[in-house]
N, CA and C atoms as an extended XYZ file, in Angstrom:
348
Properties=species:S:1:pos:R:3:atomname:S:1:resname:S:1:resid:I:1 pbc="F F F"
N         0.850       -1.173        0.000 N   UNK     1
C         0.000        0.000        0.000 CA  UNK     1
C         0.895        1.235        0.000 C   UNK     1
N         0.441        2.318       -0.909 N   UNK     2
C         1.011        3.962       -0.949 CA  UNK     2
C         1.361        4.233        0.234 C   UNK     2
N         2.063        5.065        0.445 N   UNK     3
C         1.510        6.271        1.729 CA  UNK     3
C         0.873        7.170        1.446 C   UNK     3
N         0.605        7.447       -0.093 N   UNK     4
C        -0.788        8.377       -0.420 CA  UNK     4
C        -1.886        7.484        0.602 C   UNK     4
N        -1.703        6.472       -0.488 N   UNK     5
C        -3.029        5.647       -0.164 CA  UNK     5
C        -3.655        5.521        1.099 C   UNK     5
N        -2.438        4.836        1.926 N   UNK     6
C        -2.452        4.814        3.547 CA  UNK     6
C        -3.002        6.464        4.004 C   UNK     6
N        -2.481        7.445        4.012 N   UNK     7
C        -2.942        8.840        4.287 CA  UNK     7
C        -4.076        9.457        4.050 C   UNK     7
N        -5.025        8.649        3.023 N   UNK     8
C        -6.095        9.122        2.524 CA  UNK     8
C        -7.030        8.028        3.069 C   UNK     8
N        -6.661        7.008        3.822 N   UNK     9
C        -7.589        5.834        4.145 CA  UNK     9
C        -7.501        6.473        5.953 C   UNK     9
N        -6.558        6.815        6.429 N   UNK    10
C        -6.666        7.584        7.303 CA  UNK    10
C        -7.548        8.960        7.598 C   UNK    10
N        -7.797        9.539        6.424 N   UNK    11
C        -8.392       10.720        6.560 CA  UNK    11
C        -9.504       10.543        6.596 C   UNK    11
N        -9.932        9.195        5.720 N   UNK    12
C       -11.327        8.996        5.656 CA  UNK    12
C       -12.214        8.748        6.618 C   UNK    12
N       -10.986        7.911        7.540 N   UNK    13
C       -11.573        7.582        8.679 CA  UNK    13
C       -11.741        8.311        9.786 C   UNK    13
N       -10.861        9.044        9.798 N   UNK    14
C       -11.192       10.732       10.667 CA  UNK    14
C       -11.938       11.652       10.112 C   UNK    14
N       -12.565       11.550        9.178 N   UNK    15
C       -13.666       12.494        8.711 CA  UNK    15
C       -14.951       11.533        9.187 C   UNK    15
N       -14.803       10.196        9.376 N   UNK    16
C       -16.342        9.321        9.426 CA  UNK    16
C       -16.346        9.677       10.901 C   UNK    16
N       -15.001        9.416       11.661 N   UNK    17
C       -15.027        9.759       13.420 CA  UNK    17
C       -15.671       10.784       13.797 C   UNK    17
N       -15.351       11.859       13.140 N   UNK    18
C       -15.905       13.643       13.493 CA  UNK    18
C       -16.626       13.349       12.989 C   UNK    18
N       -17.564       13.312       12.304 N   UNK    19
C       -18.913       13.652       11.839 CA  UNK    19
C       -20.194       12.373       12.740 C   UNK    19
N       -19.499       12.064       13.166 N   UNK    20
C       -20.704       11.182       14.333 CA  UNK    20
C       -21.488       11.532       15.167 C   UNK    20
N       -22.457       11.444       15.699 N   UNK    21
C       -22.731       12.016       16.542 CA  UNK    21
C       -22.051       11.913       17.995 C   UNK    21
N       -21.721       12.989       18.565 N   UNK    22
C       -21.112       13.162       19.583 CA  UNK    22
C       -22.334       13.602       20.675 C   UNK    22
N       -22.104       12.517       21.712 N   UNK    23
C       -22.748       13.195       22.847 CA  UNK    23
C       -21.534       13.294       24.395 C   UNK    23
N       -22.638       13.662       25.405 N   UNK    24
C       -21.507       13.187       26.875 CA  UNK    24
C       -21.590       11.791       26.815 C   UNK    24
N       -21.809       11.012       26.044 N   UNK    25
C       -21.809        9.760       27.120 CA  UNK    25
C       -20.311        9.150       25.985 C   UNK    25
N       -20.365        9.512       25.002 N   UNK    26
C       -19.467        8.791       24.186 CA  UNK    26
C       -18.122       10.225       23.728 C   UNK    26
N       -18.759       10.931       24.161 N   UNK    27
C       -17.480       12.570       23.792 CA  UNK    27
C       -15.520       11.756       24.083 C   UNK    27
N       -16.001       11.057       25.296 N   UNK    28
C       -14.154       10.624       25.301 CA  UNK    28
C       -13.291        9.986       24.497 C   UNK    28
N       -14.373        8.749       24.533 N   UNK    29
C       -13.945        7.906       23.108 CA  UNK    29
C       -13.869        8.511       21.776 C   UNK    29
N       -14.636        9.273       21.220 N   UNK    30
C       -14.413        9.834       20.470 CA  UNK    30
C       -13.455       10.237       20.394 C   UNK    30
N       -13.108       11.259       21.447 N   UNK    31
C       -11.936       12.668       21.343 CA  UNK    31
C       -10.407       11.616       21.125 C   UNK    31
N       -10.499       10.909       21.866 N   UNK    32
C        -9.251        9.752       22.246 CA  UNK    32
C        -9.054        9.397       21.077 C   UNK    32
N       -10.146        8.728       19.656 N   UNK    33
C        -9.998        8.002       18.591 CA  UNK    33
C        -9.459        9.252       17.470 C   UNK    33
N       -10.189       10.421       17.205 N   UNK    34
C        -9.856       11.678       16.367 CA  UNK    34
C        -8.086       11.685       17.412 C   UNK    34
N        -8.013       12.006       18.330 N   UNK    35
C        -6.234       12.035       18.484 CA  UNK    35
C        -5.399       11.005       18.191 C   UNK    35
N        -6.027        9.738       18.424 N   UNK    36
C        -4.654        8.642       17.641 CA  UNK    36
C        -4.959        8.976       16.072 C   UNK    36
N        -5.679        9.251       15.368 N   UNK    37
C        -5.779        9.477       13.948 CA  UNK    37
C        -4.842       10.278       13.466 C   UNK    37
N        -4.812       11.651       14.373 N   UNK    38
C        -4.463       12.927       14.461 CA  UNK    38
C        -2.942       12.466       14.144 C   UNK    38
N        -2.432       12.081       15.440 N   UNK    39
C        -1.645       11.404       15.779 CA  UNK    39
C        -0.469       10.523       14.479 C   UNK    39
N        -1.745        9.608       13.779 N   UNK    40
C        -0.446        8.480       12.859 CA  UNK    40
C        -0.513        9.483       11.502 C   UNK    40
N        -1.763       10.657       11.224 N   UNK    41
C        -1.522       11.509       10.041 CA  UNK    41
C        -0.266       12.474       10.326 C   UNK    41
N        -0.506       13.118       11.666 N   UNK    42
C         1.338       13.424       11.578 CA  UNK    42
C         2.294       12.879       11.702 C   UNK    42
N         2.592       11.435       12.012 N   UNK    43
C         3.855       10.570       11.856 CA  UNK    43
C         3.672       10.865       10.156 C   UNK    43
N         2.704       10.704        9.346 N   UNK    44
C         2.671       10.098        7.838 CA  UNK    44
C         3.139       11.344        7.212 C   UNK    44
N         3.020       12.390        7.706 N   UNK    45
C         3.677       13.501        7.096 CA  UNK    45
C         4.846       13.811        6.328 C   UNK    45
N         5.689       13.198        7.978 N   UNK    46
C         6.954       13.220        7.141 CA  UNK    46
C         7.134       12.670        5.708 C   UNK    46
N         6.567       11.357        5.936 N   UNK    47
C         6.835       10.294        4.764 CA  UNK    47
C         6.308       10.223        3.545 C   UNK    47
N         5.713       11.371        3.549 N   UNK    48
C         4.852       11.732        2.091 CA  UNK    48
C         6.031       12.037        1.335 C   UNK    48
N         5.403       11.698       -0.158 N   UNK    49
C         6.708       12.525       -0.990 CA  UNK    49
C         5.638       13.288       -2.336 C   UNK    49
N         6.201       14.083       -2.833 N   UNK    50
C         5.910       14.403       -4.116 CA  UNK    50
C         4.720       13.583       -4.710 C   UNK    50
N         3.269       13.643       -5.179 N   UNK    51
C         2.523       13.018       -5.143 CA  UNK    51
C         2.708       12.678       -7.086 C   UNK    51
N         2.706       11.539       -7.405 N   UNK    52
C         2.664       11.104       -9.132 CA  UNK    52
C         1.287       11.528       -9.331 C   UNK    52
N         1.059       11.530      -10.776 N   UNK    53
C        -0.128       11.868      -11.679 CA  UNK    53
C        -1.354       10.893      -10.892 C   UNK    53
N        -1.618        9.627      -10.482 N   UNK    54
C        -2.499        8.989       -9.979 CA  UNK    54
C        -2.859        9.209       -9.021 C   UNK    54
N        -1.776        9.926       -8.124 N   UNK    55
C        -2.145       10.041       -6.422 CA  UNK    55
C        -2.612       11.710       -6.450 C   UNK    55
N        -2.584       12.374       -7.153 N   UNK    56
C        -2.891       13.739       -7.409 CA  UNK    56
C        -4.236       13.632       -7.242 C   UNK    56
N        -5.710       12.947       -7.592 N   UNK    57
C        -6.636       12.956       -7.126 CA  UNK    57
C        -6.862       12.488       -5.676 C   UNK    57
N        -5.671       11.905       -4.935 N   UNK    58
C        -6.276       11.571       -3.663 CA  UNK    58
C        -5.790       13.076       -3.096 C   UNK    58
N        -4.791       13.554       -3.684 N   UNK    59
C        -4.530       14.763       -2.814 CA  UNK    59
C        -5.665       15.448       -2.801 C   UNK    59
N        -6.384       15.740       -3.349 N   UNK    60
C        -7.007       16.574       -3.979 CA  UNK    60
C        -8.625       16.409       -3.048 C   UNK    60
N        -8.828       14.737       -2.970 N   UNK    61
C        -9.969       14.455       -2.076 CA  UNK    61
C        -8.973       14.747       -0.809 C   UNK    61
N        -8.323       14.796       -0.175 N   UNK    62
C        -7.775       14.419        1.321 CA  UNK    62
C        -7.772       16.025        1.389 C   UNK    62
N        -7.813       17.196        0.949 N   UNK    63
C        -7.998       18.568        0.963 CA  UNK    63
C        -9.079       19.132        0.996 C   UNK    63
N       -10.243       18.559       -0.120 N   UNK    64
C       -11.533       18.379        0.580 CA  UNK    64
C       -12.136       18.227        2.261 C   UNK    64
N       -11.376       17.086        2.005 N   UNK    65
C       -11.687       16.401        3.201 CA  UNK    65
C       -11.397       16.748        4.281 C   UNK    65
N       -10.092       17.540        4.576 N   UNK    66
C        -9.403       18.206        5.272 CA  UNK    66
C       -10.113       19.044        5.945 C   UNK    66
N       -10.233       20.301        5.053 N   UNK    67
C       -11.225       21.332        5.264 CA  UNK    67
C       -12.438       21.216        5.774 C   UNK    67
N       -13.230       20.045        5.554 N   UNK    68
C       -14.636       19.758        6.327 CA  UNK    68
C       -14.024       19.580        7.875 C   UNK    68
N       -13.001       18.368        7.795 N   UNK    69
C       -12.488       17.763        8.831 CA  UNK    69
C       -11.840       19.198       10.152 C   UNK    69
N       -11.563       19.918        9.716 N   UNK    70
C       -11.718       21.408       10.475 CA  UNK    70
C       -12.130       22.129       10.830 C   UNK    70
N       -13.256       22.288       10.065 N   UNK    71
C       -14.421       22.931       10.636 CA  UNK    71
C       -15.350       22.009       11.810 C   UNK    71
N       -15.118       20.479       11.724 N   UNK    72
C       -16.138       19.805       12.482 CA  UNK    72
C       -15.689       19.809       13.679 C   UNK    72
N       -13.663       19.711       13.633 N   UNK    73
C       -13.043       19.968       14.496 CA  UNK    73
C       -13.323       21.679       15.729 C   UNK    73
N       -13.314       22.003       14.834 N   UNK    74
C       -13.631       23.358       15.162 CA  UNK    74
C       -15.002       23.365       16.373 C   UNK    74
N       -16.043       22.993       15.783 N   UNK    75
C       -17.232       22.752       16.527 CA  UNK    75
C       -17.062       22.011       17.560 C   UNK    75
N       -16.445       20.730       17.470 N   UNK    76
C       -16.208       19.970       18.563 CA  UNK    76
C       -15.375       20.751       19.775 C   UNK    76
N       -14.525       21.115       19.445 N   UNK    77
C       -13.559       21.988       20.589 CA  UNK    77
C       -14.693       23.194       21.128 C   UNK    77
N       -14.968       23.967       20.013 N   UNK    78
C       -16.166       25.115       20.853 CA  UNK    78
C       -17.045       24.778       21.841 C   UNK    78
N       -18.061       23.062       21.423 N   UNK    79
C       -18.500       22.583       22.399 CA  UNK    79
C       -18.285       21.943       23.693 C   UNK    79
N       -16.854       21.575       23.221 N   UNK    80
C       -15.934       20.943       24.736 CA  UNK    80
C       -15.814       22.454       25.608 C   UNK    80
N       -15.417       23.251       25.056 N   UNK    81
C       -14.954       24.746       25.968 CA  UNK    81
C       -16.443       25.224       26.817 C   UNK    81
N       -17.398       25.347       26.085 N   UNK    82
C       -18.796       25.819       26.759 CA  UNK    82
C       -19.143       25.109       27.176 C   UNK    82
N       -19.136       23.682       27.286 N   UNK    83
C       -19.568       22.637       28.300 CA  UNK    83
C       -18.484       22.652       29.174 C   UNK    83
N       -17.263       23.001       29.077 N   UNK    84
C       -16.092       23.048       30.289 CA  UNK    84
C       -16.814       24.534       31.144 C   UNK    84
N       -16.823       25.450       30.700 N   UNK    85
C       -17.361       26.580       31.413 CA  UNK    85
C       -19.145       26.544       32.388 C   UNK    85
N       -19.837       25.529       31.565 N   UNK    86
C       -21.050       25.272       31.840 CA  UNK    86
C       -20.681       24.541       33.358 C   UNK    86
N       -19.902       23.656       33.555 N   UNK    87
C       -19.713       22.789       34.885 CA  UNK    87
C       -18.768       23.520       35.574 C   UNK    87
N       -17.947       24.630       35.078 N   UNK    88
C       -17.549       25.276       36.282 CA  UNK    88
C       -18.887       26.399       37.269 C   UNK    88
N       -19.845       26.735       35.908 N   UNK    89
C       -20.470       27.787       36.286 CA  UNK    89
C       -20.667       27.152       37.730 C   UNK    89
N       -21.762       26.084       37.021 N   UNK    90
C       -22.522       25.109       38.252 CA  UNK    90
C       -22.139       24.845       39.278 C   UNK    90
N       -20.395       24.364       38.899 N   UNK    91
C       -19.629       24.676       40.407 CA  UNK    91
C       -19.771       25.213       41.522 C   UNK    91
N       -19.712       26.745       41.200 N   UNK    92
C       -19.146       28.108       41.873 CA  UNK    92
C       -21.110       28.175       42.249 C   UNK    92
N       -22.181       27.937       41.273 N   UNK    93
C       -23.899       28.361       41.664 CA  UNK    93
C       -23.694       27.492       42.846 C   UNK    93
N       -23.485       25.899       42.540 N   UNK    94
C       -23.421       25.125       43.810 CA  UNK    94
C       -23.084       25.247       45.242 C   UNK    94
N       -21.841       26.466       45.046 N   UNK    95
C       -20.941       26.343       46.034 CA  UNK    95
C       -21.705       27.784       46.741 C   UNK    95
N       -22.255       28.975       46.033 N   UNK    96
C       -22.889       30.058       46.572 CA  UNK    96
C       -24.359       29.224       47.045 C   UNK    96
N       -25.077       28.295       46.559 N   UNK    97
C       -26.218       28.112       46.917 CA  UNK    97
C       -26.119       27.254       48.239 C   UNK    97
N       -24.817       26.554       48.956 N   UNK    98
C       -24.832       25.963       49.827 CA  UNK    98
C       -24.178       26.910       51.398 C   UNK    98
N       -23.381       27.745       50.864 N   UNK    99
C       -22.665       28.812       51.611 CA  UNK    99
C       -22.851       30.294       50.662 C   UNK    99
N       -24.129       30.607       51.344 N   UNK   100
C       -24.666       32.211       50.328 CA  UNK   100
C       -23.801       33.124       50.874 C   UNK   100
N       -23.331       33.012       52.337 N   UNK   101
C       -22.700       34.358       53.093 CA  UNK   101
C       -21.707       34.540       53.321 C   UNK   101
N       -20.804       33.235       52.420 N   UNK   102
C       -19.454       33.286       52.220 CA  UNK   102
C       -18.422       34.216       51.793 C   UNK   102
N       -19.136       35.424       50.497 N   UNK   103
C       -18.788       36.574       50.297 CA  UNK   103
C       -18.893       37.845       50.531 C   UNK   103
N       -19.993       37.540       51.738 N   UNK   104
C       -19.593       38.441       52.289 CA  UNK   104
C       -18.682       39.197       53.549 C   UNK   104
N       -18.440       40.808       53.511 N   UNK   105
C       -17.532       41.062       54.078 CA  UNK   105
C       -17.930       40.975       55.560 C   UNK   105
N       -16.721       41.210       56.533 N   UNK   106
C       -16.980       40.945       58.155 CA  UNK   106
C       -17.535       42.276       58.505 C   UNK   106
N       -17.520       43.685       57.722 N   UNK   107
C       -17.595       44.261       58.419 CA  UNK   107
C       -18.972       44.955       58.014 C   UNK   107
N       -19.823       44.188       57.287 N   UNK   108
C       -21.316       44.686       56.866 CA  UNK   108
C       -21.980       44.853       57.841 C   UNK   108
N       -22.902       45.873       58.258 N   UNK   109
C       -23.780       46.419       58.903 CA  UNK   109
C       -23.403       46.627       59.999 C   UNK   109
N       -22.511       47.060       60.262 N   UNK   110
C       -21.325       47.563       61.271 CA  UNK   110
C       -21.447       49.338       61.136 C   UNK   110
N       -21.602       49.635       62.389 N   UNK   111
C       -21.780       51.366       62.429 CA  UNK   111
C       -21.001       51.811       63.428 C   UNK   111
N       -20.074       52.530       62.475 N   UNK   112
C       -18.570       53.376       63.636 CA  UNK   112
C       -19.162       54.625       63.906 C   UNK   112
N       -18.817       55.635       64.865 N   UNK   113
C       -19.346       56.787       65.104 CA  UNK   113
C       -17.916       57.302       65.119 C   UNK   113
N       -18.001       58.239       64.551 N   UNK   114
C       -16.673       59.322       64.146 CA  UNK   114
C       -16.548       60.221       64.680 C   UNK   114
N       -17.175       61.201       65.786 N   UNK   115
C       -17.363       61.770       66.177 CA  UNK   115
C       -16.664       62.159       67.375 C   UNK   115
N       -16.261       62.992       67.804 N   UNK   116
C       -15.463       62.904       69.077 CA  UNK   116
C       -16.365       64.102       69.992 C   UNK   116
């Protein structure tokens, strides 16, 4: 087998990975499978060479492919970040809804007389 070939049987399969449906229950596996992909397409990098007249159409799909494969990427990370921020919110609501008077200061409703 090429290493076109190999590189474009790789891509394919990281374009079928990302485009799955992703939920929480399966988001890890996923993320884990798109990084070993990630992963053996940049070992294959190096080893590409100069593509001949036949392998010029796989370049050509694997650039396609690419480009979708980035944008889905893209989405996936946006949704990991706002669901990372979503469970901190909840955190910090959790942590005010169990200890409300935690922020406040010692010296509220405290009355000095200045006066001499």
């Amino acid at each position: 087998m090429g290493v076109w070939t190999e590189f474009t049987s790789i891509t394919k399969k990281l374009d079928e990975v990302v485009h799955q449906p992703v939920n929480e229950k399966n988001r890890t596996s996923v993320l884990e499978e798109v990084e070993t992909l990630l992963d053996k397409r940049t070992a294959m990098l190096e080893q590409l060479s100069e593509p001949s007249q036949e392998e010029k159409s796989m370049v050509r799909e694997v650039m396609k492919r690419d480009l979708k494969i980035n944008q889905k990427l893209e989405f996936l990370f946006d949704r990991l970040k706002s669901d990372m921020r979503n469970a901190k919110k909840q955190k910090s609501s959790k942590q005010r809804y169990v200890n409300p008077y935690q922020s406040v200061s010692g010296y509220d409703g405290m009355y000095l007389d200045h006066k001499k």
